[in-house]
Amino acid sequence: MIVPHKPMVMEEPTYVIPAARLKEFVATIFATAGCARDEADRIGHYLLSANLAGHDSHGVIRTPRYLYWLRQGYVRPGQTLTVVSEGPSFATVDGNWGFGQTIGPLAVDTGVEKARAAGVSMIGLRNSSHLGRIGDWAERAADAGLVSLHFVNVGGGELVAPFGGIDRRFSTNPICIGVPSDGKEPMFLLDFATSLVAEGKVLVASNGGKPVPEGALVGLDGKFTSDPSALYGPIVPGGVRDLAHGEGALVAFGLHKGSGLAFMCEILAGVLAGGATSGPIPGGKRGRISNGMLSIYLDPARFGEPDFLQRARAYANYVKASRPTTPGTPVLVPGEPEARSREERLRSGVPLQKQTWDAICAAALSLGVQPPTL
Ligand code: NAD
């Protein structure tokens, strides 16, 4: 059952939707739009996975935009990887503009297979459509027992000003590191954009959700702001957010340090993997974006420390034992917030702002798919 409720922290009313029902609704939209049922199910699965992890910015809110890309031919259904170059412990692969929810797992599985054989592997992925929440790919590697590192860029997705600059030069370039667990505790998962906030968080804020922090954006005048219109131009409730309409930029986190990491993501995931960098895609259409990802996979069983998982857990417990600055708010290690969110949302349902829900329903109705009744 879908329960409307008015939360205390949200500015917009939200609906809380059971996870399985939300996934099925999104999958049906993509199946009706022309994806094979297994691909539509994967899109539903991974978009929901981002919501379950608490990263609503990369969850089902993306449905209208993905559908727009599909209609424009920016993303192609039914694609697989093409190998560009390959050795025993590396490969460069082309995603052929397929859905990231199909291309991402194929790229990870290639890296896992090679790392199992060689101990370590490197996969450069170019020309994937949106890979969504990168933590999903580290979790897939961790399920296979591997440590993984991922550097990601967004071709055609200039959004972030470099340190000291106003003009957009980087994309939000996430970095992700995953370490498997012994199965009893959540894995360690560091997964964040190198911008102060991910673009999707500005998207959520523009739909009446949690506001972004002051200083997350910079305007044309060089002044810092939290106003989503710096990115999208005037905000029309329920309208498609067009990044070309805003004149400002997102700001990199951590001054020159985050800006430097974003730069290196472009060099590794854009240039080395051989796809586009964050500037306009050569010969590309406005609004089309690609994700590049350079991933490194390590098999901890091959590095001479048989107690790796136990020692990592013991160290995490030591870190967590640091006295909290705010009594009652314990220190967490990377991955804990996502694990907690997943447990809670699988139990209680996924909260969605009304504008987000309405936009997904409008996308569904445009295909003749009837949304679940509230
Ligand atoms: P964020 O700022 O919420 O940071 C998340 C990370 O910080 C996680 O590793 C989490 O475990 C850790 N964390 C959060 N609170 C913590 C605490 N109190 N103590 C210890 N660790 C804590 O993430 P973000 O920058 O908003 O990114 C959100 C998502 O967007 C990510 O999943 C990222 O992969 C995705 N993203 C994707 C793209 C793309 O092009 N596909 C681009 C940008 C971002």
mmCIF file of N, CA, C and O and ligand atoms in Angstrom, residues 50 53-58 62 66 129-137 152-154 171-177 188-201 253 289-292 329-339, ligand 1:
data_model
loop_
_atom_site.group_PDB
_atom_site.id
_atom_site.type_symbol
_atom_site.label_atom_id
_atom_site.label_comp_id
_atom_site.label_asym_id
_atom_site.label_seq_id
_atom_site.Cartn_x
_atom_site.Cartn_y
_atom_site.Cartn_z
ATOM 1 N N ALA A 50 19.737 2.774 -5.586
ATOM 2 C CA ALA A 50 20.249 4.080 -5.151
ATOM 3 C C ALA A 50 19.324 4.688 -4.101
ATOM 4 O O ALA A 50 19.783 5.230 -3.088
ATOM 5 N N ALA A 53 19.834 2.941 -0.833
ATOM 6 C CA ALA A 53 21.091 3.346 -0.187
ATOM 7 C C ALA A 53 21.001 4.769 0.379
ATOM 8 O O ALA A 53 21.922 5.227 1.039
ATOM 9 N N GLY A 54 19.897 5.454 0.085
ATOM 10 C CA GLY A 54 19.723 6.812 0.600
ATOM 11 C C GLY A 54 20.172 7.881 -0.386
ATOM 12 O O GLY A 54 20.115 9.061 -0.087
ATOM 13 N N HIS A 55 20.627 7.451 -1.586
ATOM 14 C CA HIS A 55 21.076 8.423 -2.592
ATOM 15 C C HIS A 55 19.949 8.653 -3.601
ATOM 16 O O HIS A 55 19.999 8.191 -4.744
ATOM 17 N N ASP A 56 18.928 9.385 -3.143
ATOM 18 C CA ASP A 56 17.741 9.621 -3.971
ATOM 19 C C ASP A 56 18.100 10.342 -5.264
ATOM 20 O O ASP A 56 17.395 10.225 -6.265
ATOM 21 N N SER A 57 19.214 11.080 -5.225
ATOM 22 C CA SER A 57 19.662 11.829 -6.407
ATOM 23 C C SER A 57 19.939 10.898 -7.582
ATOM 24 O O SER A 57 19.890 11.337 -8.731
ATOM 25 N N HIS A 58 20.258 9.648 -7.321
ATOM 26 C CA HIS A 58 20.596 8.716 -8.396
ATOM 27 C C HIS A 58 19.600 7.575 -8.512
ATOM 28 O O HIS A 58 19.871 6.548 -9.126
ATOM 29 N N ARG A 62 15.505 9.704 -11.740
ATOM 30 C CA ARG A 62 16.133 9.766 -13.064
ATOM 31 C C ARG A 62 15.212 9.252 -14.176
ATOM 32 O O ARG A 62 15.544 9.379 -15.358
ATOM 33 N N TYR A 66 15.968 9.623 -18.201
ATOM 34 C CA TYR A 66 16.389 8.443 -18.986
ATOM 35 C C TYR A 66 15.436 8.220 -20.170
ATOM 36 O O TYR A 66 15.852 7.860 -21.266
ATOM 37 N N SER A 129 26.207 4.977 -21.150
ATOM 38 C CA SER A 129 25.273 5.987 -20.678
ATOM 39 C C SER A 129 25.365 6.010 -19.149
ATOM 40 O O SER A 129 26.219 5.338 -18.553
ATOM 41 N N HIS A 130 24.519 6.762 -18.497
ATOM 42 C CA HIS A 130 24.664 7.054 -17.065
ATOM 43 C C HIS A 130 24.809 5.792 -16.218
ATOM 44 O O HIS A 130 23.949 4.903 -16.260
ATOM 45 N N LEU A 131 25.890 5.728 -15.447
ATOM 46 C CA LEU A 131 26.156 4.544 -14.611
ATOM 47 C C LEU A 131 25.484 4.646 -13.245
ATOM 48 O O LEU A 131 25.647 3.748 -12.414
ATOM 49 N N GLY A 132 24.772 5.737 -13.006
ATOM 50 C CA GLY A 132 23.995 5.863 -11.774
ATOM 51 C C GLY A 132 24.878 5.943 -10.547
ATOM 52 O O GLY A 132 25.913 6.624 -10.538
ATOM 53 N N ARG A 133 24.465 5.217 -9.510
ATOM 54 C CA ARG A 133 25.224 5.198 -8.251
ATOM 55 C C ARG A 133 26.421 4.264 -8.413
ATOM 56 O O ARG A 133 26.244 3.053 -8.616
ATOM 57 N N ILE A 134 27.630 4.804 -8.316
ATOM 58 C CA ILE A 134 28.825 4.015 -8.589
ATOM 59 C C ILE A 134 29.020 2.940 -7.516
ATOM 60 O O ILE A 134 29.578 1.873 -7.778
ATOM 61 N N GLY A 135 28.521 3.185 -6.314
ATOM 62 C CA GLY A 135 28.624 2.188 -5.241
ATOM 63 C C GLY A 135 28.059 0.825 -5.640
ATOM 64 O O GLY A 135 28.508 -0.216 -5.141
ATOM 65 N N ASP A 136 27.090 0.821 -6.551
ATOM 66 C CA ASP A 136 26.540 -0.466 -7.009
ATOM 67 C C ASP A 136 27.623 -1.332 -7.638
ATOM 68 O O ASP A 136 27.584 -2.564 -7.517
ATOM 69 N N TRP A 137 28.587 -0.673 -8.325
ATOM 70 C CA TRP A 137 29.610 -1.466 -9.036
ATOM 71 C C TRP A 137 30.653 -1.976 -8.042
ATOM 72 O O TRP A 137 31.147 -3.105 -8.188
ATOM 73 N N VAL A 152 35.473 8.080 -12.085
ATOM 74 C CA VAL A 152 34.405 8.244 -13.084
ATOM 75 C C VAL A 152 34.381 9.686 -13.592
ATOM 76 O O VAL A 152 34.607 10.627 -12.820
ATOM 77 N N ASN A 153 34.105 9.849 -14.882
ATOM 78 C CA ASN A 153 33.864 11.207 -15.401
ATOM 79 C C ASN A 153 32.570 11.191 -16.222
ATOM 80 O O ASN A 153 31.972 10.132 -16.459
ATOM 81 N N VAL A 154 32.134 12.365 -16.599
ATOM 82 C CA VAL A 154 30.899 12.491 -17.375
ATOM 83 C C VAL A 154 31.193 13.295 -18.634
ATOM 84 O O VAL A 154 31.322 14.517 -18.574
ATOM 85 N N SER A 171 32.999 17.558 -14.688
ATOM 86 C CA SER A 171 31.695 17.025 -14.309
ATOM 87 C C SER A 171 31.763 16.703 -12.808
ATOM 88 O O SER A 171 32.730 17.069 -12.146
ATOM 89 N N THR A 172 30.763 16.041 -12.279
ATOM 90 C CA THR A 172 30.733 15.792 -10.824
ATOM 91 C C THR A 172 31.630 14.615 -10.428
ATOM 92 O O THR A 172 31.799 14.340 -9.241
ATOM 93 N N ASN A 173 32.203 13.933 -11.398
ATOM 94 C CA ASN A 173 33.316 12.990 -11.260
ATOM 95 C C ASN A 173 33.398 12.217 -9.935
ATOM 96 O O ASN A 173 34.252 12.525 -9.096
ATOM 97 N N PRO A 174 32.561 11.214 -9.754
ATOM 98 C CA PRO A 174 32.634 10.471 -8.494
ATOM 99 C C PRO A 174 33.853 9.555 -8.392
ATOM 100 O O PRO A 174 34.389 9.097 -9.403
ATOM 101 N N ILE A 175 34.264 9.315 -7.160
ATOM 102 C CA ILE A 175 35.317 8.363 -6.825
ATOM 103 C C ILE A 175 34.705 7.360 -5.857
ATOM 104 O O ILE A 175 33.948 7.748 -4.958
ATOM 105 N N CYS A 176 35.028 6.107 -6.051
ATOM 106 C CA CYS A 176 34.413 5.071 -5.213
ATOM 107 C C CYS A 176 35.454 4.001 -4.878
ATOM 108 O O CYS A 176 36.214 3.578 -5.750
ATOM 109 N N ILE A 177 35.489 3.594 -3.618
ATOM 110 C CA ILE A 177 36.366 2.501 -3.175
ATOM 111 C C ILE A 177 35.517 1.540 -2.353
ATOM 112 O O ILE A 177 34.847 1.953 -1.403
ATOM 113 N N PHE A 188 32.798 -1.961 3.519
ATOM 114 C CA PHE A 188 33.247 -0.569 3.560
ATOM 115 C C PHE A 188 33.087 0.006 2.164
ATOM 116 O O PHE A 188 33.550 -0.601 1.182
ATOM 117 N N LEU A 189 32.430 1.156 2.081
ATOM 118 C CA LEU A 189 32.126 1.709 0.767
ATOM 119 C C LEU A 189 32.236 3.228 0.810
ATOM 120 O O LEU A 189 31.412 3.900 1.421
ATOM 121 N N LEU A 190 33.271 3.727 0.175
ATOM 122 C CA LEU A 190 33.417 5.170 0.019
ATOM 123 C C LEU A 190 32.931 5.505 -1.379
ATOM 124 O O LEU A 190 33.423 4.928 -2.365
ATOM 125 N N ASP A 191 31.978 6.392 -1.502
ATOM 126 C CA ASP A 191 31.361 6.633 -2.813
ATOM 127 C C ASP A 191 30.786 8.036 -2.834
ATOM 128 O O ASP A 191 29.725 8.275 -2.277
ATOM 129 N N PHE A 192 31.529 8.965 -3.431
ATOM 130 C CA PHE A 192 30.997 10.329 -3.475
ATOM 131 C C PHE A 192 31.442 11.077 -4.716
ATOM 132 O O PHE A 192 32.439 10.734 -5.353
ATOM 133 N N ALA A 193 30.662 12.102 -5.042
ATOM 134 C CA ALA A 193 31.026 13.024 -6.121
ATOM 135 C C ALA A 193 32.149 13.924 -5.629
ATOM 136 O O ALA A 193 32.272 14.177 -4.424
ATOM 137 N N THR A 194 32.982 14.426 -6.550
ATOM 138 C CA THR A 194 34.029 15.370 -6.148
ATOM 139 C C THR A 194 33.506 16.800 -6.129
ATOM 140 O O THR A 194 34.229 17.717 -5.761
ATOM 141 N N SER A 195 32.249 17.003 -6.550
ATOM 142 C CA SER A 195 31.621 18.303 -6.308
ATOM 143 C C SER A 195 31.131 18.295 -4.859
ATOM 144 O O SER A 195 30.935 17.228 -4.271
ATOM 145 N N LEU A 196 30.942 19.478 -4.309
ATOM 146 C CA LEU A 196 30.487 19.567 -2.914
ATOM 147 C C LEU A 196 29.189 18.775 -2.730
ATOM 148 O O LEU A 196 28.995 18.100 -1.730
ATOM 149 N N VAL A 197 28.295 18.862 -3.725
ATOM 150 C CA VAL A 197 27.120 17.983 -3.762
ATOM 151 C C VAL A 197 26.996 17.426 -5.176
ATOM 152 O O VAL A 197 27.457 18.053 -6.130
ATOM 153 N N ALA A 198 26.399 16.239 -5.314
ATOM 154 C CA ALA A 198 26.134 15.667 -6.634
ATOM 155 C C ALA A 198 25.052 16.520 -7.322
ATOM 156 O O ALA A 198 24.203 17.118 -6.642
ATOM 157 N N GLU A 199 25.086 16.555 -8.658
ATOM 158 C CA GLU A 199 24.067 17.327 -9.386
ATOM 159 C C GLU A 199 22.669 16.874 -9.010
ATOM 160 O O GLU A 199 21.739 17.669 -8.879
ATOM 161 N N GLY A 200 22.533 15.539 -8.824
ATOM 162 C CA GLY A 200 21.212 15.001 -8.485
ATOM 163 C C GLY A 200 20.662 15.562 -7.180
ATOM 164 O O GLY A 200 19.457 15.620 -6.979
ATOM 165 N N LYS A 201 21.568 15.984 -6.280
ATOM 166 C CA LYS A 201 21.079 16.560 -5.020
ATOM 167 C C LYS A 201 20.486 17.948 -5.285
ATOM 168 O O LYS A 201 19.529 18.363 -4.629
ATOM 169 N N PHE A 253 34.399 19.982 -3.868
ATOM 170 C CA PHE A 253 34.570 19.952 -2.405
ATOM 171 C C PHE A 253 36.056 20.170 -2.078
ATOM 172 O O PHE A 253 36.933 19.931 -2.915
ATOM 173 N N ILE A 289 25.029 12.752 -22.611
ATOM 174 C CA ILE A 289 26.192 12.580 -21.738
ATOM 175 C C ILE A 289 26.641 11.120 -21.764
ATOM 176 O O ILE A 289 25.863 10.218 -22.048
ATOM 177 N N SER A 290 27.942 10.932 -21.504
ATOM 178 C CA SER A 290 28.447 9.565 -21.366
ATOM 179 C C SER A 290 29.191 9.479 -20.042
ATOM 180 O O SER A 290 29.739 10.477 -19.576
ATOM 181 N N ASN A 291 29.196 8.311 -19.434
ATOM 182 C CA ASN A 291 30.069 8.066 -18.290
ATOM 183 C C ASN A 291 31.281 7.285 -18.765
ATOM 184 O O ASN A 291 31.156 6.321 -19.531
ATOM 185 N N GLY A 292 32.483 7.731 -18.333
ATOM 186 C CA GLY A 292 33.695 6.938 -18.473
ATOM 187 C C GLY A 292 34.062 6.445 -17.077
ATOM 188 O O GLY A 292 33.790 7.128 -16.085
ATOM 189 N N THR A 329 25.671 10.574 18.835
ATOM 190 C CA THR A 329 25.852 10.469 17.372
ATOM 191 C C THR A 329 27.196 9.802 17.113
ATOM 192 O O THR A 329 28.225 10.469 17.012
ATOM 193 N N PRO A 330 27.210 8.477 17.037
ATOM 194 C CA PRO A 330 28.490 7.767 16.958
ATOM 195 C C PRO A 330 29.214 8.004 15.635
ATOM 196 O O PRO A 330 28.604 8.347 14.627
ATOM 197 N N VAL A 331 30.528 7.800 15.678
ATOM 198 C CA VAL A 331 31.344 7.857 14.463
ATOM 199 C C VAL A 331 30.955 6.679 13.574
ATOM 200 O O VAL A 331 30.775 5.549 14.047
ATOM 201 N N LEU A 332 30.792 6.961 12.285
ATOM 202 C CA LEU A 332 30.470 5.909 11.312
ATOM 203 C C LEU A 332 31.661 5.706 10.385
ATOM 204 O O LEU A 332 32.479 6.609 10.214
ATOM 205 N N VAL A 333 31.746 4.548 9.766
ATOM 206 C CA VAL A 333 32.758 4.343 8.726
ATOM 207 C C VAL A 333 32.037 4.316 7.376
ATOM 208 O O VAL A 333 30.819 4.079 7.317
ATOM 209 N N PRO A 334 32.774 4.583 6.278
ATOM 210 C CA PRO A 334 32.112 4.649 4.964
ATOM 211 C C PRO A 334 31.324 3.377 4.656
ATOM 212 O O PRO A 334 31.824 2.270 4.837
ATOM 213 N N GLY A 335 30.104 3.585 4.199
ATOM 214 C CA GLY A 335 29.224 2.466 3.861
ATOM 215 C C GLY A 335 28.138 2.252 4.910
ATOM 216 O O GLY A 335 27.071 1.718 4.599
ATOM 217 N N GLU A 336 28.390 2.695 6.147
ATOM 218 C CA GLU A 336 27.382 2.492 7.190
ATOM 219 C C GLU A 336 26.097 3.257 6.938
ATOM 220 O O GLU A 336 24.998 2.696 7.117
ATOM 221 N N PRO A 337 26.174 4.536 6.510
ATOM 222 C CA PRO A 337 24.910 5.246 6.265
ATOM 223 C C PRO A 337 24.057 4.543 5.217
ATOM 224 O O PRO A 337 22.827 4.453 5.351
ATOM 225 N N GLU A 338 24.697 4.027 4.168
ATOM 226 C CA GLU A 338 23.954 3.348 3.093
ATOM 227 C C GLU A 338 23.308 2.068 3.628
ATOM 228 O O GLU A 338 22.150 1.770 3.313
ATOM 229 N N ALA A 339 24.060 1.313 4.438
ATOM 230 C CA ALA A 339 23.525 0.052 4.972
ATOM 231 C C ALA A 339 22.321 0.320 5.884
ATOM 232 O O ALA A 339 21.314 -0.386 5.839
HETATM 233 P P1 NAD B 1 27.690 11.834 -0.147
HETATM 234 O O1 NAD B 1 28.181 13.226 -0.020
HETATM 235 O O2 NAD B 1 26.384 11.481 0.450
HETATM 236 O O3 NAD B 1 28.828 10.879 0.458
HETATM 237 C C1 NAD B 1 28.586 9.491 0.497
HETATM 238 C C2 NAD B 1 29.797 8.806 1.065
HETATM 239 O O4 NAD B 1 30.150 9.331 2.339
HETATM 240 C C3 NAD B 1 29.510 7.329 1.294
HETATM 241 O O5 NAD B 1 30.694 6.607 1.129
HETATM 242 C C4 NAD B 1 29.053 7.303 2.755
HETATM 243 O O6 NAD B 1 29.193 6.030 3.343
HETATM 244 C C5 NAD B 1 29.957 8.325 3.354
HETATM 245 N N1 NAD B 1 29.377 8.979 4.525
HETATM 246 C C6 NAD B 1 28.259 9.744 4.538
HETATM 247 N N2 NAD B 1 28.015 10.179 5.781
HETATM 248 C C7 NAD B 1 28.994 9.684 6.569
HETATM 249 C C8 NAD B 1 29.292 9.770 7.964
HETATM 250 N N3 NAD B 1 28.521 10.464 8.805
HETATM 251 N N4 NAD B 1 30.394 9.148 8.432
HETATM 252 C C9 NAD B 1 31.176 8.433 7.607
HETATM 253 N N5 NAD B 1 30.949 8.300 6.266
HETATM 254 C C10 NAD B 1 29.866 8.922 5.765
HETATM 255 O O7 NAD B 1 27.660 11.373 -1.697
HETATM 256 P P2 NAD B 1 27.455 12.310 -2.985
HETATM 257 O O8 NAD B 1 28.681 13.041 -3.303
HETATM 258 O O9 NAD B 1 26.206 13.078 -2.808
HETATM 259 O O10 NAD B 1 27.221 11.191 -4.113
HETATM 260 C C11 NAD B 1 25.964 10.517 -4.171
HETATM 261 C C12 NAD B 1 25.973 9.458 -5.230
HETATM 262 O O11 NAD B 1 26.057 10.058 -6.514
HETATM 263 C C13 NAD B 1 27.130 8.459 -5.178
HETATM 264 O O12 NAD B 1 26.559 7.170 -5.129
HETATM 265 C C14 NAD B 1 27.876 8.663 -6.504
HETATM 266 O O13 NAD B 1 28.403 7.473 -7.064
HETATM 267 C C15 NAD B 1 26.786 9.209 -7.374
HETATM 268 N N6 NAD B 1 27.296 9.997 -8.502
HETATM 269 C C16 NAD B 1 27.242 9.453 -9.763
HETATM 270 C C17 NAD B 1 27.672 10.195 -10.858
HETATM 271 C C18 NAD B 1 27.636 9.621 -12.235
HETATM 272 O O14 NAD B 1 28.040 10.299 -13.197
HETATM 273 N N7 NAD B 1 27.167 8.418 -12.455
HETATM 274 C C19 NAD B 1 28.150 11.497 -10.681
HETATM 275 C C20 NAD B 1 28.210 12.006 -9.390
HETATM 276 C C21 NAD B 1 27.769 11.266 -8.292
#
